[in-house]
mmCIF file of C-alpha atoms in Angstrom:
data_model
loop_
_atom_site.group_PDB
_atom_site.id
_atom_site.type_symbol
_atom_site.label_atom_id
_atom_site.label_comp_id
_atom_site.label_asym_id
_atom_site.label_seq_id
_atom_site.Cartn_x
_atom_site.Cartn_y
_atom_site.Cartn_z
ATOM 1 C CA LEU A 1 -26.349 19.189 30.505
ATOM 2 C CA LYS A 2 -27.199 18.230 34.079
ATOM 3 C CA MET A 3 -26.910 21.855 35.173
ATOM 4 C CA PHE A 4 -29.271 22.935 32.391
ATOM 5 C CA VAL A 5 -31.978 20.440 33.355
ATOM 6 C CA ALA A 6 -31.655 20.861 37.106
ATOM 7 C CA ARG A 7 -31.456 24.663 36.949
ATOM 8 C CA SER A 8 -34.346 25.150 34.593
ATOM 9 C CA PHE A 9 -37.003 22.793 35.879
ATOM 10 C CA ASP A 10 -38.563 21.691 39.132
ATOM 11 C CA ILE A 11 -38.238 18.060 38.117
ATOM 12 C CA ASN A 12 -40.581 16.504 40.643
ATOM 13 C CA LYS A 13 -43.245 19.224 40.791
ATOM 14 C CA PRO A 14 -46.722 17.730 40.166
ATOM 15 C CA GLY A 15 -48.376 18.965 37.008
ATOM 16 C CA THR A 16 -45.081 19.935 35.381
ATOM 17 C CA GLU A 17 -44.480 18.569 31.899
ATOM 18 C CA ILE A 18 -41.006 18.609 30.377
ATOM 19 C CA ILE A 19 -40.638 18.155 26.628
ATOM 20 C CA ILE A 20 -37.098 18.092 25.257
ATOM 21 C CA VAL A 21 -36.556 18.066 21.507
ATOM 22 C CA ASP A 22 -33.142 16.919 20.357
ATOM 23 C CA ASP A 23 -32.418 18.382 16.916
ATOM 24 C CA HIS A 24 -30.237 15.464 15.780
ATOM 25 C CA SER A 25 -27.306 16.269 18.081
ATOM 26 C CA SER A 26 -24.009 14.561 17.291
ATOM 27 C CA ASP A 27 -22.675 14.364 20.865
ATOM 28 C CA ASN A 28 -23.857 12.328 23.857
ATOM 29 C CA THR A 29 -26.767 14.643 24.732
ATOM 30 C CA VAL A 30 -29.474 11.990 24.330
ATOM 31 C CA GLN A 31 -27.583 9.350 26.304
ATOM 32 C CA GLY A 32 -26.818 11.876 29.032
ATOM 33 C CA LEU A 33 -30.465 12.899 29.338
ATOM 34 C CA LYS A 34 -31.680 9.324 29.492
ATOM 35 C CA LEU A 35 -29.198 8.500 32.238
ATOM 36 C CA TYR A 36 -30.102 11.668 34.163
ATOM 37 C CA PHE A 37 -33.844 10.956 34.000
ATOM 38 C CA LYS A 38 -33.339 7.332 35.011
ATOM 39 C CA LYS A 39 -31.061 8.219 37.918
ATOM 40 C CA ASN A 40 -33.454 10.892 39.204
ATOM 41 C CA ARG A 41 -36.606 8.851 38.463
ATOM 42 C CA VAL A 42 -38.068 11.533 36.228
ATOM 43 C CA ARG A 43 -41.517 10.447 35.052
ATOM 44 C CA ASN A 44 -42.907 13.666 33.575
ATOM 45 C CA ALA A 45 -40.380 14.172 30.777
ATOM 46 C CA SER A 46 -40.608 13.372 27.075
ATOM 47 C CA LEU A 47 -37.554 13.194 24.826
ATOM 48 C CA LEU A 48 -38.246 13.708 21.133
ATOM 49 C CA GLN A 49 -35.464 13.079 18.608
ATOM 50 C CA ASN A 50 -35.420 14.568 15.113
ATOM 51 C CA ASP A 51 -34.274 12.182 12.403
ATOM 52 C CA GLU A 52 -32.139 14.995 10.976
ATOM 53 C CA ASN A 53 -31.209 18.567 11.872
ATOM 54 C CA ARG A 54 -34.416 20.481 11.125
ATOM 55 C CA GLY A 55 -33.885 23.789 12.919
ATOM 56 C CA PRO A 56 -35.662 25.618 15.749
ATOM 57 C CA SER A 57 -39.069 26.111 14.091
ATOM 58 C CA TYR A 58 -39.662 22.425 13.401
ATOM 59 C CA SER A 59 -38.324 21.420 16.818
ATOM 60 C CA ARG A 60 -40.460 23.911 18.744
ATOM 61 C CA ASN A 61 -43.516 22.930 16.729
ATOM 62 C CA ARG A 62 -42.968 19.274 17.679
ATOM 63 C CA GLY A 63 -42.920 20.299 21.305
ATOM 64 C CA LEU A 64 -46.023 22.469 20.937
ATOM 65 C CA LYS A 65 -47.966 19.635 19.327
ATOM 66 C CA ARG A 66 -46.957 17.215 22.099
ATOM 67 C CA ALA A 67 -47.657 19.619 25.004
ATOM 68 C CA LYS A 68 -50.702 18.870 27.175
ATOM 69 C CA GLY A 69 -50.332 21.604 29.793
ATOM 70 C CA GLU A 70 -52.438 24.760 30.030
ATOM 71 C CA TYR A 71 -49.387 27.027 29.815
ATOM 72 C CA ILE A 72 -46.312 26.464 27.666
ATOM 73 C CA ALA A 73 -42.863 28.063 28.033
ATOM 74 C CA PHE A 74 -39.852 27.835 25.704
ATOM 75 C CA LEU A 75 -36.219 27.345 26.646
ATOM 76 C CA ASP A 76 -33.161 26.672 24.499
ATOM 77 C CA ALA A 77 -30.147 24.747 25.737
ATOM 78 C CA ASP A 78 -27.960 27.852 25.939
ATOM 79 C CA ASP A 79 -30.447 29.959 27.935
ATOM 80 C CA ALA A 80 -31.647 29.990 31.535
ATOM 81 C CA TRP A 81 -34.461 31.310 33.720
ATOM 82 C CA HIS A 82 -34.692 33.214 36.964
ATOM 83 C CA ASP A 83 -35.877 30.963 39.795
ATOM 84 C CA ARG A 84 -39.196 32.825 39.974
ATOM 85 C CA LYS A 85 -39.738 33.341 36.261
ATOM 86 C CA ILE A 86 -42.451 30.736 35.743
ATOM 87 C CA ILE A 87 -44.485 31.498 38.839
ATOM 88 C CA LEU A 88 -44.375 35.263 38.212
ATOM 89 C CA GLN A 89 -45.488 34.821 34.607
ATOM 90 C CA LEU A 90 -48.296 32.472 35.572
ATOM 91 C CA ASP A 91 -49.537 34.912 38.181
ATOM 92 C CA GLN A 92 -49.470 37.889 35.814
ATOM 93 C CA MET A 93 -51.084 35.991 32.927
ATOM 94 C CA LYS A 94 -53.925 34.739 35.092
ATOM 95 C CA LYS A 95 -54.530 38.208 36.527
ATOM 96 C CA ARG A 96 -54.813 39.657 33.023
ATOM 97 C CA ASN A 97 -56.415 36.659 31.336
ATOM 98 C CA ALA A 98 -53.587 36.902 28.792
ATOM 99 C CA VAL A 99 -52.433 34.305 26.271
ATOM 100 C CA LEU A 100 -48.909 35.621 25.546
ATOM 101 C CA CYS A 101 -46.327 37.030 27.933
ATOM 102 C CA GLY A 102 -42.613 37.681 27.681
ATOM 103 C CA THR A 103 -40.027 39.167 30.021
ATOM 104 C CA ARG A 104 -36.954 41.321 29.722
ATOM 105 C CA HIS A 105 -33.833 39.264 29.150
ATOM 106 C CA GLN A 106 -30.175 39.812 29.950
ATOM 107 C CA VAL A 107 -26.914 38.527 28.493
ATOM 108 C CA VAL A 108 -24.696 37.084 31.237
ATOM 109 C CA ASP A 109 -21.473 35.128 31.504
ATOM 110 C CA PRO A 110 -22.079 31.430 32.291
ATOM 111 C CA GLU A 111 -20.205 31.759 35.591
ATOM 112 C CA ASP A 112 -22.621 34.493 36.697
ATOM 113 C CA ILE A 113 -25.822 32.578 36.057
ATOM 114 C CA GLU A 114 -26.293 31.394 39.652
ATOM 115 C CA MET A 115 -26.147 34.932 41.005
ATOM 116 C CA ALA A 116 -28.473 36.224 38.293
ATOM 117 C CA ALA A 117 -31.001 33.424 38.779
ATOM 118 C CA HIS A 118 -31.236 34.136 42.516
ATOM 119 C CA SER A 119 -31.287 37.922 42.234
ATOM 120 C CA SER A 120 -33.989 39.815 44.100
ATOM 121 C CA VAL A 121 -37.244 40.736 42.380
ATOM 122 C CA PRO A 122 -39.023 44.024 43.195
ATOM 123 C CA PRO A 123 -42.335 43.612 45.057
ATOM 124 C CA GLN A 124 -44.194 45.635 42.423
ATOM 125 C CA ILE A 125 -44.100 43.936 39.035
ATOM 126 C CA LYS A 126 -44.150 46.449 36.187
ATOM 127 C CA VAL A 127 -45.609 45.271 32.880
ATOM 128 C CA ILE A 128 -46.174 46.967 29.537
ATOM 129 C CA PRO A 129 -48.661 45.985 26.817
ATOM 130 C CA ILE A 130 -47.383 44.580 23.534
ATOM 131 C CA LYS A 131 -49.778 45.584 20.795
ATOM 132 C CA TRP A 132 -50.223 45.376 17.054
ATOM 133 C CA PRO A 133 -49.096 47.386 15.046
ATOM 134 C CA GLU A 134 -46.437 48.753 17.444
ATOM 135 C CA ILE A 135 -44.838 45.297 17.548
ATOM 136 C CA LEU A 136 -44.040 45.617 13.832
ATOM 137 C CA PHE A 137 -41.308 48.151 14.533
ATOM 138 C CA LYS A 138 -39.479 46.520 17.436
ATOM 139 C CA THR A 139 -38.934 42.948 18.544
ATOM 140 C CA PRO A 140 -40.563 42.778 22.001
ATOM 141 C CA PHE A 141 -38.900 39.792 23.656
ATOM 142 C CA ALA A 142 -36.617 36.794 23.217
ATOM 143 C CA THR A 143 -38.137 33.333 22.741
ATOM 144 C CA PRO A 144 -36.878 31.806 26.025
ATOM 145 C CA SER A 145 -38.715 34.557 27.919
ATOM 146 C CA VAL A 146 -42.087 33.697 26.374
ATOM 147 C CA MET A 147 -45.001 31.822 27.888
ATOM 148 C CA ILE A 148 -48.228 31.147 25.990
ATOM 149 C CA HIS A 149 -51.625 29.745 26.874
ATOM 150 C CA SER A 150 -52.484 26.445 25.236
ATOM 151 C CA CYS A 151 -55.507 28.013 23.522
ATOM 152 C CA ILE A 152 -53.134 29.547 20.946
ATOM 153 C CA ARG A 153 -50.759 26.639 20.439
ATOM 154 C CA HIS A 154 -52.257 26.152 16.973
ATOM 155 C CA TYR A 155 -50.169 29.221 16.075
ATOM 156 C CA LEU A 156 -47.000 27.492 14.942
ATOM 157 C CA PHE A 157 -43.537 28.743 14.025
ATOM 158 C CA ASN A 158 -43.036 29.239 10.283
ATOM 159 C CA GLU A 159 -40.771 26.339 9.327
ATOM 160 C CA LYS A 160 -39.747 28.054 6.095
ATOM 161 C CA LEU A 161 -37.932 30.721 8.121
ATOM 162 C CA LYS A 162 -34.480 29.881 9.467
ATOM 163 C CA TYR A 163 -34.120 33.205 11.313
ATOM 164 C CA ALA A 164 -36.565 35.616 12.995
ATOM 165 C CA GLU A 165 -39.195 32.860 13.003
ATOM 166 C CA ASP A 166 -40.081 33.733 16.595
ATOM 167 C CA TYR A 167 -40.667 37.429 15.830
ATOM 168 C CA ASN A 168 -42.903 36.372 12.945
ATOM 169 C CA LEU A 169 -44.998 34.267 15.332
ATOM 170 C CA TRP A 170 -45.406 37.048 17.925
ATOM 171 C CA ILE A 171 -46.589 39.388 15.157
ATOM 172 C CA ARG A 172 -49.210 36.880 14.033
ATOM 173 C CA ILE A 173 -50.448 36.219 17.561
ATOM 174 C CA THR A 174 -50.677 39.866 18.613
ATOM 175 C CA HIS A 175 -52.683 40.629 15.482
ATOM 176 C CA GLN A 176 -55.496 38.693 17.159
ATOM 177 C CA TYR A 177 -54.665 38.713 20.885
ATOM 178 C CA PRO A 178 -53.229 41.247 23.366
ATOM 179 C CA ALA A 179 -49.892 40.454 24.984
ATOM 180 C CA PHE A 180 -47.622 42.018 27.581
ATOM 181 C CA ARG A 181 -44.031 42.009 28.815
ATOM 182 C CA ILE A 182 -42.763 41.862 32.386
ATOM 183 C CA GLU A 183 -40.194 44.636 32.751
ATOM 184 C CA ILE A 184 -37.759 42.556 34.806
ATOM 185 C CA PRO A 185 -34.920 40.437 33.363
ATOM 186 C CA LEU A 186 -36.173 36.955 34.259
ATOM 187 C CA THR A 187 -34.488 35.253 31.304
ATOM 188 C CA PHE A 188 -30.752 34.946 30.709
ATOM 189 C CA THR A 189 -28.799 34.158 27.569
ATOM 190 C CA PHE A 190 -25.121 33.408 27.156
ATOM 191 C CA LYS A 191 -24.791 34.967 23.712
ATOM 192 C CA HIS A 192 -25.650 38.275 22.077
ATOM 193 C CA ASP A 193 -28.642 38.231 19.771
ATOM 194 C CA TYR A 194 -30.545 40.613 17.537
ATOM 195 C CA LEU A 195 -32.126 42.288 20.565
ATOM 196 C CA THR A 196 -28.924 42.981 22.452
ATOM 197 C CA ALA A 197 -26.202 43.351 19.798
ATOM 198 C CA GLN A 198 -27.084 46.936 18.997
ATOM 199 C CA ASN A 199 -23.660 47.960 17.714
ATOM 200 C CA SER A 200 -22.445 44.842 15.982
ATOM 201 C CA LEU A 201 -22.604 43.584 12.432
ATOM 202 C CA SER A 202 -21.963 39.924 11.711
ATOM 203 C CA SER A 203 -23.050 37.159 9.363
ATOM 204 C CA ARG A 204 -25.613 36.140 11.971
ATOM 205 C CA LEU A 205 -27.134 39.606 12.006
ATOM 206 C CA VAL A 206 -27.263 39.583 8.213
ATOM 207 C CA SER A 207 -29.128 36.270 8.390
ATOM 208 C CA MET A 208 -31.463 37.661 11.041
ATOM 209 C CA GLN A 209 -32.241 40.649 8.845
ATOM 210 C CA MET A 210 -32.957 38.363 5.902
ATOM 211 C CA GLY A 211 -35.270 36.380 8.190
ATOM 212 C CA ASN A 212 -37.059 39.611 9.101
ATOM 213 C CA PHE A 213 -37.475 40.486 5.431
ATOM 214 C CA LEU A 214 -38.845 37.058 4.484
ATOM 215 C CA GLY A 215 -41.104 37.019 7.537
ATOM 216 C CA PHE A 216 -42.667 40.378 6.760
ATOM 217 C CA TRP A 217 -43.038 39.452 3.097
ATOM 218 C CA SER A 218 -44.835 36.208 3.991
ATOM 219 C CA LEU A 219 -47.304 38.195 6.122
ATOM 220 C CA ILE A 220 -47.897 40.774 3.386
ATOM 221 C CA ARG A 221 -48.905 37.967 1.030
ATOM 222 C CA GLN A 222 -51.519 36.555 3.410
ATOM 223 C CA LYS A 223 -55.175 37.355 2.721
ATOM 224 C CA GLN A 224 -56.158 37.839 6.369
ATOM 225 C CA TYR A 225 -54.546 41.287 6.506
ATOM 226 C CA SER A 226 -56.384 44.323 5.169
ATOM 227 C CA VAL A 227 -54.807 46.749 2.715
ATOM 228 C CA PRO A 228 -53.990 49.315 5.465
ATOM 229 C CA GLU A 229 -52.461 46.518 7.560
ATOM 230 C CA LYS A 230 -50.363 45.364 4.611
ATOM 231 C CA LEU A 231 -49.128 48.927 4.174
ATOM 232 C CA LEU A 232 -48.074 48.896 7.828
ATOM 233 C CA LEU A 233 -46.284 45.578 7.310
ATOM 234 C CA PHE A 234 -44.482 46.973 4.269
ATOM 235 C CA SER A 235 -43.516 50.103 6.239
ATOM 236 C CA ALA A 236 -42.141 47.876 9.007
ATOM 237 C CA LEU A 237 -40.146 45.914 6.419
ATOM 238 C CA LEU A 238 -38.562 49.126 5.131
ATOM 239 C CA PHE A 239 -37.965 50.423 8.666
ATOM 240 C CA SER A 240 -36.224 47.172 9.588
ATOM 241 C CA GLY A 241 -33.902 47.555 6.598
ATOM 242 C CA VAL A 242 -33.074 51.154 7.482
ATOM 243 C CA LYS A 243 -32.185 50.135 11.053
ATOM 244 C CA PHE A 244 -29.967 47.343 9.788
ATOM 245 C CA PHE A 245 -28.021 49.529 7.343
ATOM 246 C CA ARG A 246 -27.675 52.275 9.945
ATOM 247 C CA ARG A 247 -26.210 49.740 12.354
ATOM 248 C CA GLY A 248 -23.792 48.625 9.663
ATOM 249 C CA TYR A 249 -22.798 52.227 8.929
ATOM 250 C CA GLU A 250 -22.194 52.898 12.630
ATOM 251 C CA LYS A 251 -20.099 49.748 12.865
ATOM 252 C CA ILE A 252 -17.961 50.805 9.900
ATOM 253 C CA ILE A 253 -17.436 54.296 11.368
ATOM 254 C CA HIS A 254 -16.603 52.810 14.765
ATOM 255 C CA SER A 255 -14.069 50.422 13.223
ATOM 256 C CA PHE A 256 -12.509 53.211 11.137
ATOM 257 C CA CYS A 257 -12.161 55.493 14.161
ATOM 258 C CA GLY A 258 -10.637 52.625 16.117
ATOM 259 C CA LEU A 259 -8.044 52.038 13.414
ATOM 260 C CA ARG A 260 -7.219 55.753 13.228
ATOM 261 C CA LEU A 261 -6.814 55.922 16.993
ATOM 262 C CA LYS A 262 -4.595 52.843 16.982
ATOM 263 C CA LYS A 263 -2.470 54.328 14.202
ATOM 264 C CA ASN A 264 -2.121 57.669 16.038
ATOM 265 C CA LEU A 265 -1.126 55.912 19.253
ATOM 266 C CA SER A 266 1.440 53.883 17.357
ATOM 267 C CA GLN A 267 2.950 57.025 15.839
ATOM 268 C CA THR A 268 2.968 58.723 19.262
ATOM 269 C CA MET A 269 4.840 55.779 20.791
ATOM 270 C CA LYS A 270 7.514 56.122 18.103
#
């Protein structure tokens, strides 16, 4: 807990606002945070506690509604940032007058986070635009890599979605505003997700795919999209399903080949 707070924020930097939403944790997280803030005389932090476990959408929306800063970044407890992530994003967003920016992210082992967070950054920062409708066919970035301008904080996460709620939000924002991604891994996660687990099939991925389906369907039903745009959304829904089933097929083939190889090796050893 202490490592998470100290690593992720410049606690005493003027103008920095820290909003932590506790989603009804059952351990000593809240007590630990209160003690840490008291010991380090943290004055710019707010701790919001949910009265029950309400999920990421509700929790992030609480933080968005409380935020007073001009720029807002997201970070989950099991993710981390590069030391220069915030300042690089701020610089690039101001240069481009952008309201949404993400970065590449990388899955690392927890013991490697210090080395990753201090890794060198190239002097020339490469960025690519994230546009609608291209965003419909590929998730552009992970939530902890995202920074938004406060002018779009009225765009909230869909609290009816338990999975892929972040992707749904980026689609809605980019329908109205341009966005971009910094092509450097400035965000680190300690677990595989839908962006990085390209050859795996698990109950989580099934849930993520269902979240994608429900998210696209909710957009198709909205009146703000034209008929051609709804056709694109429906095409993206179908494309997402094809990718998911192809991944499952590849996983099955990979597992079958692994079993055959193991069986052949066993027979050879005999």
